[in-house]
PDB file of C-alpha atoms in Angstrom:
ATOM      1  CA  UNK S   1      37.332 -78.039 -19.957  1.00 92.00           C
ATOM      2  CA  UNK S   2      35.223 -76.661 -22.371  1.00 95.00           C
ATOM      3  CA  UNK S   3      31.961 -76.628 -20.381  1.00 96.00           C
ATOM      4  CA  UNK S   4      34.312 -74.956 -18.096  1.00 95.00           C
ATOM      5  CA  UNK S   5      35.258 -72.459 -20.386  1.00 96.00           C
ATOM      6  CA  UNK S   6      31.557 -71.479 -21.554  1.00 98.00           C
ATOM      7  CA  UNK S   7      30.792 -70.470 -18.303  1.00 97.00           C
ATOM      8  CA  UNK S   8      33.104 -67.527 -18.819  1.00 96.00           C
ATOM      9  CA  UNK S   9      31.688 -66.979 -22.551  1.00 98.00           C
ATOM     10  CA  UNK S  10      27.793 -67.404 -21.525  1.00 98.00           C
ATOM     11  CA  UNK S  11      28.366 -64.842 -18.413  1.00 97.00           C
ATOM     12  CA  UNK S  12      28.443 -61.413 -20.999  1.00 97.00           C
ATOM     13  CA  UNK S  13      24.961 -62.187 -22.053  1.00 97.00           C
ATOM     14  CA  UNK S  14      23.458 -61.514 -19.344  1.00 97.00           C
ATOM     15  CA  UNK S  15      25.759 -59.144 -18.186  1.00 97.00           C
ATOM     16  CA  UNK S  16      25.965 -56.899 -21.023  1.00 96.00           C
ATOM     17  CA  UNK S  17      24.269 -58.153 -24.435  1.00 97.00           C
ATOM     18  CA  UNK S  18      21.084 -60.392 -24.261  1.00 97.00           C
ATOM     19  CA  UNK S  19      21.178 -61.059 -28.170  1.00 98.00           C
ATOM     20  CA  UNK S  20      24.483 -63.131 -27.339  1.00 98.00           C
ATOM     21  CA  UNK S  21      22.980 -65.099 -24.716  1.00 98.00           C
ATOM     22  CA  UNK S  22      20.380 -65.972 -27.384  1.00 98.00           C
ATOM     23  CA  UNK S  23      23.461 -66.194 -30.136  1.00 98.00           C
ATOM     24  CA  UNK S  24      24.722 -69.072 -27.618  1.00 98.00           C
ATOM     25  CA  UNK S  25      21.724 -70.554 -26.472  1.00 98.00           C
ATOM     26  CA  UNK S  26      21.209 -71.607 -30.666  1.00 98.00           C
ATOM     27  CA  UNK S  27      24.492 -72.425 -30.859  1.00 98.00           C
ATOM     28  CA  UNK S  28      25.732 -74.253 -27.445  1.00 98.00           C
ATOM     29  CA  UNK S  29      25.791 -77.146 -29.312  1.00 98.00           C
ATOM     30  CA  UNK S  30      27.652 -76.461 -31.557  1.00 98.00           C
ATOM     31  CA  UNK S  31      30.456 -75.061 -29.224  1.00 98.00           C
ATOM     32  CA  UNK S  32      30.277 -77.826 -27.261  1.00 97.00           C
ATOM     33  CA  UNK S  33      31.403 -79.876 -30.192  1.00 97.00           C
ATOM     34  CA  UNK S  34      34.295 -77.693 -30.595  1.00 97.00           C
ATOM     35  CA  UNK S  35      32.973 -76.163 -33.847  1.00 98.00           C
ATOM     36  CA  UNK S  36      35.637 -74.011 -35.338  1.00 97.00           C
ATOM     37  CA  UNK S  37      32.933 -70.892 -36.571  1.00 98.00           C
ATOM     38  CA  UNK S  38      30.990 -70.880 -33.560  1.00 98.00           C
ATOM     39  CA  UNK S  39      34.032 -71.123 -31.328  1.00 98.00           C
ATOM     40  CA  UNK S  40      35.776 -68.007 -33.354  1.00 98.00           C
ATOM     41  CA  UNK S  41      32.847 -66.088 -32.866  1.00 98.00           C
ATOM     42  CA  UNK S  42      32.060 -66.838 -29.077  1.00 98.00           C
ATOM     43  CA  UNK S  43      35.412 -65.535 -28.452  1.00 97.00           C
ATOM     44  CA  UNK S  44      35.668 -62.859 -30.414  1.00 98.00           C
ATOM     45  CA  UNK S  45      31.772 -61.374 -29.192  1.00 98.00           C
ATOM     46  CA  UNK S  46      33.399 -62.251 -25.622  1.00 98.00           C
ATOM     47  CA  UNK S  47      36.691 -60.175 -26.400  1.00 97.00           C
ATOM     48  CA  UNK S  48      34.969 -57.219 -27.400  1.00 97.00           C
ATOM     49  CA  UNK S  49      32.259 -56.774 -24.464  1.00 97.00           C
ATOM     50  CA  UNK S  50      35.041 -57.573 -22.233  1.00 95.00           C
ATOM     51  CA  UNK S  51      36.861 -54.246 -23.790  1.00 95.00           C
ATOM     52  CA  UNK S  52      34.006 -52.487 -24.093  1.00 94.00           C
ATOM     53  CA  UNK S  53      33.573 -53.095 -19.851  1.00 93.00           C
ATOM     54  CA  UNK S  54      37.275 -52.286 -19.692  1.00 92.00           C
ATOM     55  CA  UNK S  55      37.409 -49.284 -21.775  1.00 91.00           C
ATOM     56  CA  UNK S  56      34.216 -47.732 -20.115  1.00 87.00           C
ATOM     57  CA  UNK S  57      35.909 -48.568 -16.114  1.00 83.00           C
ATOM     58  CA  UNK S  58      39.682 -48.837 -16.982  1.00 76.00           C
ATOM     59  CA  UNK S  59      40.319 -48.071 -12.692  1.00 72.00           C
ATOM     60  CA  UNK S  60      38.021 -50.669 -11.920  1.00 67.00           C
ATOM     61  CA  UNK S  61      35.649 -48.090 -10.260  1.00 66.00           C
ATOM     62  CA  UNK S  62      32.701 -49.716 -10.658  1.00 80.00           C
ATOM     63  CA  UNK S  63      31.506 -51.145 -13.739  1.00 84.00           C
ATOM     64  CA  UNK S  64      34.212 -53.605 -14.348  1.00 88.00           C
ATOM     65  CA  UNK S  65      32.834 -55.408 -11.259  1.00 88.00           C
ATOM     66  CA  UNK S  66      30.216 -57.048 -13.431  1.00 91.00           C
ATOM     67  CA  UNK S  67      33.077 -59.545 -15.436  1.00 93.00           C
ATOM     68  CA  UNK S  68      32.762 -61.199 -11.843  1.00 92.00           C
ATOM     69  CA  UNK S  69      29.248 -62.226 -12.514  1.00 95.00           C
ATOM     70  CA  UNK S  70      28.784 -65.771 -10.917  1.00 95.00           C
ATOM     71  CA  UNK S  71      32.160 -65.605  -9.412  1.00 94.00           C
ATOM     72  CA  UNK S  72      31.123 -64.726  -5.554  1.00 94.00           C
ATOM     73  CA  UNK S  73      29.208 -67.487  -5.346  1.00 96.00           C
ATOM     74  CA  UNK S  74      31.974 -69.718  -7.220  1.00 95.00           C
ATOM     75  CA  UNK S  75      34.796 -68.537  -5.200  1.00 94.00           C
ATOM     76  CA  UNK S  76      32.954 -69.727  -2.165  1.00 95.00           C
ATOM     77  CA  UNK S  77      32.168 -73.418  -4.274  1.00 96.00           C
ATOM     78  CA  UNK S  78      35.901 -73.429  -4.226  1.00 94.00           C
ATOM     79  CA  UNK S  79      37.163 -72.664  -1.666  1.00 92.00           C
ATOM     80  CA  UNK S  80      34.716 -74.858   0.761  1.00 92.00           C
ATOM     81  CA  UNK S  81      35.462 -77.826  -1.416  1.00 89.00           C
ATOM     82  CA  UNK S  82      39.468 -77.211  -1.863  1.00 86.00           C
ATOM     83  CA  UNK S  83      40.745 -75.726  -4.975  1.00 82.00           C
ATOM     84  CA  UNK S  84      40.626 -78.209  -7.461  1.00 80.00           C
ATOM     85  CA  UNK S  85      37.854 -80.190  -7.183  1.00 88.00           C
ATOM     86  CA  UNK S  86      36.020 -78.416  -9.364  1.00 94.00           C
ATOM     87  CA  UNK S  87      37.064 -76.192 -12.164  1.00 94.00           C
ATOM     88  CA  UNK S  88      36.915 -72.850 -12.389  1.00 95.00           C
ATOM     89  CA  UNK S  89      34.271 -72.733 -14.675  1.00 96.00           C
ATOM     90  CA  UNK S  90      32.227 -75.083 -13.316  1.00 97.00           C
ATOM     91  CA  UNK S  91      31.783 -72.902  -9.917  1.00 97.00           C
ATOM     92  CA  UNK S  92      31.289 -69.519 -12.152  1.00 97.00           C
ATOM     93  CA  UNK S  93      28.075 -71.371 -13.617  1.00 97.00           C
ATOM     94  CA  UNK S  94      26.536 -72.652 -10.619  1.00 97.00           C
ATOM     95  CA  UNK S  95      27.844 -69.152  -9.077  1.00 97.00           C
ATOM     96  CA  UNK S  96      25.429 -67.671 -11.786  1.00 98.00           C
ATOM     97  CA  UNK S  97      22.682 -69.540 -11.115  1.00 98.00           C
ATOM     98  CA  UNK S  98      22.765 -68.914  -7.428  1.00 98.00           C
ATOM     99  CA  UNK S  99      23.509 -64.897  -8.772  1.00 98.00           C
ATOM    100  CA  UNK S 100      20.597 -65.176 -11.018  1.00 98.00           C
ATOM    101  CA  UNK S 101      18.238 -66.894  -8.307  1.00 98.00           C
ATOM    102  CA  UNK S 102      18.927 -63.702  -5.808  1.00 98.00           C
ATOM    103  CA  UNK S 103      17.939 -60.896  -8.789  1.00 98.00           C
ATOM    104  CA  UNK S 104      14.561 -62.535  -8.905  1.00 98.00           C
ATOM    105  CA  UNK S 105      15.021 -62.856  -5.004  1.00 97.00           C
ATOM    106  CA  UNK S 106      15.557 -58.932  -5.034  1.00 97.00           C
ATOM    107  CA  UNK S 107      12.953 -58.203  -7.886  1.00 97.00           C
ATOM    108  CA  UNK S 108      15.333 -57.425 -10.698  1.00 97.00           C
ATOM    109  CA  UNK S 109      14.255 -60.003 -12.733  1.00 97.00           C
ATOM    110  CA  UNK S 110      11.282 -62.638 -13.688  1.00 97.00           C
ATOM    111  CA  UNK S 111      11.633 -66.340 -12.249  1.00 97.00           C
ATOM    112  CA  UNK S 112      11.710 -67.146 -16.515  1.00 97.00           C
ATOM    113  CA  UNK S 113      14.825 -65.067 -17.207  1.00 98.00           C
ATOM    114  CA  UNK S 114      16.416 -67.257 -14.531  1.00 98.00           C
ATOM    115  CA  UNK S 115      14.911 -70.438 -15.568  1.00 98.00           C
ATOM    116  CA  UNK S 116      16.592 -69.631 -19.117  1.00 98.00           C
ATOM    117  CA  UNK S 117      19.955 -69.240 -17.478  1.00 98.00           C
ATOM    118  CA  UNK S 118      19.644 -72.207 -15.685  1.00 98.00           C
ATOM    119  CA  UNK S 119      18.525 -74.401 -18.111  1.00 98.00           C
ATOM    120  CA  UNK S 120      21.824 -72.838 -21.104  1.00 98.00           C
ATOM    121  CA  UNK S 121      23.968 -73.426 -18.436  1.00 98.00           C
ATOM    122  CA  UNK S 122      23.056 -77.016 -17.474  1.00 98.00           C
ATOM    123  CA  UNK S 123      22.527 -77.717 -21.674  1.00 98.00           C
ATOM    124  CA  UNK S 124      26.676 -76.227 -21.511  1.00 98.00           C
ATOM    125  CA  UNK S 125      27.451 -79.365 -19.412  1.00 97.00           C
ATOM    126  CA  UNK S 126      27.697 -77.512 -16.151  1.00 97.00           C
ATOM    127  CA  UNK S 127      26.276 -78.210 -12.583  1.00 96.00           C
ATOM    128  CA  UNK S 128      23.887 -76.137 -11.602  1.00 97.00           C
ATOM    129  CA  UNK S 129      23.539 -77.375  -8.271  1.00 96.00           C
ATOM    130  CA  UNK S 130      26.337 -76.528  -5.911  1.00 95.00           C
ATOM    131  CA  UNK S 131      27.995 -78.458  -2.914  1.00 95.00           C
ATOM    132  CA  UNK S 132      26.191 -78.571   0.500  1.00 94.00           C
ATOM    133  CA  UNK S 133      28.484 -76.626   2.542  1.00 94.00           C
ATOM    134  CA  UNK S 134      25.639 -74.438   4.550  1.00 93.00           C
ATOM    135  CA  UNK S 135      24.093 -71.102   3.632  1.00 94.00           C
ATOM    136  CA  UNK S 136      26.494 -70.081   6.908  1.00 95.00           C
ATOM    137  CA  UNK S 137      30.047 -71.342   5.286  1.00 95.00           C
ATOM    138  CA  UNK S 138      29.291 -69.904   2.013  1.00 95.00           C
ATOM    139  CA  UNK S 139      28.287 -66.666   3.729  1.00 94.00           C
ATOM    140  CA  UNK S 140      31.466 -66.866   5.331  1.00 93.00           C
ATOM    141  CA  UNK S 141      33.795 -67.613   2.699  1.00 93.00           C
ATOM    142  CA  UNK S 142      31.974 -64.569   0.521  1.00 93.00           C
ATOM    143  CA  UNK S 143      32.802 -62.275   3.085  1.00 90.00           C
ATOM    144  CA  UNK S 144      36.256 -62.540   2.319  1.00 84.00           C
ATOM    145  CA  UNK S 145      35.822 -61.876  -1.542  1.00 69.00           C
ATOM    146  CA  UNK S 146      37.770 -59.030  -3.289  1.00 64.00           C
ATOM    147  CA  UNK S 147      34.158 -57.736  -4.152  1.00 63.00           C
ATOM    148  CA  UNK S 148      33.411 -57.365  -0.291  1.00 65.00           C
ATOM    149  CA  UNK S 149      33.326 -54.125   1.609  1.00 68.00           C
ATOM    150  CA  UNK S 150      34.020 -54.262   5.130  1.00 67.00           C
ATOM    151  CA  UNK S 151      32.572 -57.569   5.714  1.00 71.00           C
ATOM    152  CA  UNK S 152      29.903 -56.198   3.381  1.00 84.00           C
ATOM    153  CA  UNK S 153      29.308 -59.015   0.742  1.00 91.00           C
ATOM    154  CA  UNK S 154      28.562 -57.375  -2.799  1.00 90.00           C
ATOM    155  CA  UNK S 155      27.027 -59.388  -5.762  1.00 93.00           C
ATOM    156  CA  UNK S 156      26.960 -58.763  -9.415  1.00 94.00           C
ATOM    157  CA  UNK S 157      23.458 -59.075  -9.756  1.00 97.00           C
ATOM    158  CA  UNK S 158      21.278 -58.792 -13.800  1.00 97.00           C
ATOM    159  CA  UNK S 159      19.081 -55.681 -13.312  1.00 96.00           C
ATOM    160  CA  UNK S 160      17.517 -56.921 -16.587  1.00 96.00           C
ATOM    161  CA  UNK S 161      18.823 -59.136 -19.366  1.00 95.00           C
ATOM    162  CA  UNK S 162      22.007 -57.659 -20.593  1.00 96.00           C
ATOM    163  CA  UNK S 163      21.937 -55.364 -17.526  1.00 96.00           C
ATOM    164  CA  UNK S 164      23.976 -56.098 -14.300  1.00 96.00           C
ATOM    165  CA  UNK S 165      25.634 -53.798 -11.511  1.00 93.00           C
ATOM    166  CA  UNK S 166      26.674 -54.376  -7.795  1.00 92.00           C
ATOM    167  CA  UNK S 167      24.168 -54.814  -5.263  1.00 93.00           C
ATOM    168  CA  UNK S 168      24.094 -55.572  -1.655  1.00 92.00           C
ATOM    169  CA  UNK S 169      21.846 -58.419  -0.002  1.00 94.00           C
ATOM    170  CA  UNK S 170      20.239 -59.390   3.547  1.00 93.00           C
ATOM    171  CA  UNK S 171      21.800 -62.702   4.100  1.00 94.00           C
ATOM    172  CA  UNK S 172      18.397 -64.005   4.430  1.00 95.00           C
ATOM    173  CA  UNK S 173      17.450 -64.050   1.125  1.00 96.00           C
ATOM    174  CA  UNK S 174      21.444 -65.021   0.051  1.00 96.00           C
ATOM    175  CA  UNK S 175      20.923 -68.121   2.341  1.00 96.00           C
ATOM    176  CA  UNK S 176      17.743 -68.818   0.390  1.00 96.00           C
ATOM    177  CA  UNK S 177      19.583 -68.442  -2.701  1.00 97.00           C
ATOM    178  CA  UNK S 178      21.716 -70.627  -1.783  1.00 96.00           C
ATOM    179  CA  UNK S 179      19.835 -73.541  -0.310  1.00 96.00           C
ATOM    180  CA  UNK S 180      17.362 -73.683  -3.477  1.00 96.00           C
ATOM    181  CA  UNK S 181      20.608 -75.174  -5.814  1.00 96.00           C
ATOM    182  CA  UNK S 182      22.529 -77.097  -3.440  1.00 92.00           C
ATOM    183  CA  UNK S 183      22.874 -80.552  -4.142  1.00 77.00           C
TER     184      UNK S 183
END
């Protein structure tokens, strides 16, 4: 449960504020060990770029699309395996390293900022290889994600570290996303 739980904290730094993710990549151990100060402040750093998001997109025009970082992908982890056989959490981080994978896919990002995702997220105690359901059933379960436009599947995607925004993809290159971390 609290692996779970970091994937939810670990998702703002590269979302919105890079000198967290590097705050929790020092610290991850400590928060896995349930470490009062370093819990306190994870969730209080989390609070506040969560209302900061909020504040700046209070309709949900836009911007506050980027909380769901991770969570296309993991939506589809969960609902091709049942709900409940894996936590929430657990889906949002491999979610975000399938998320992370198509930004260097779509030349956002370097292959290292990924590889540094990856690797904080596996080091949090979470898989970061998802279920083999087929590039074709997750395509088809993220179709029917809130996030989706007319069949049109939209992905928070980093634009560079701290940076993220919706983005559209060829299924092609989602497919290869998510074949390269399926178990």
């Amino acid at each position: 449960e609290i692996s779970a739980g970091l994937a939810e904290v670990i998702k703002y730094g590269p979302i919105a504020d890079d000198a967290f993710l590097t705050w929790i990549e020092q610290h991850i151990d400590a928060l896995r060990a349930r470490d009062r100060t370093a819990l306190a402040y994870a969730v209080r750093r989390s609070c506040e770029i969560k209302a900061w998001v909020v504040g700046q997109d209070e309709r949900e025009s836009g911007l506050r699309a980027i909380l769901n970082f991770g969570h296309t992908f993991g939506h589809a982890i969960e609902a091709g395996l049942g709900y409940g056989e894996w936590l929430h959490g657990e889906a949002v981080g491999c979610g975000m390293v399938m998320a992370a994978d198509l930004s260097v896919r779509l030349g956002l990002i370097d292959e290292a900022y990924a590889e540094r995702l990856t690797r904080l997220i596996e080091r949090a105690g979470l898989p970061t290889r998802g279920p083999r359901l087929g590039a074709a059933r997750y395509l088809e379960l993220m179709r029917v994600d809130k996030k989706s436009e007319a069949g049109q599947i939209r992905f928070v995607l980093i634009d560079a570290p701290g940076r993220a925004s919706l983005h559209r993809a060829d299924d092609a290159l989602v497919a290869q996303a998510i074949e390269a971390h399926c178990a």
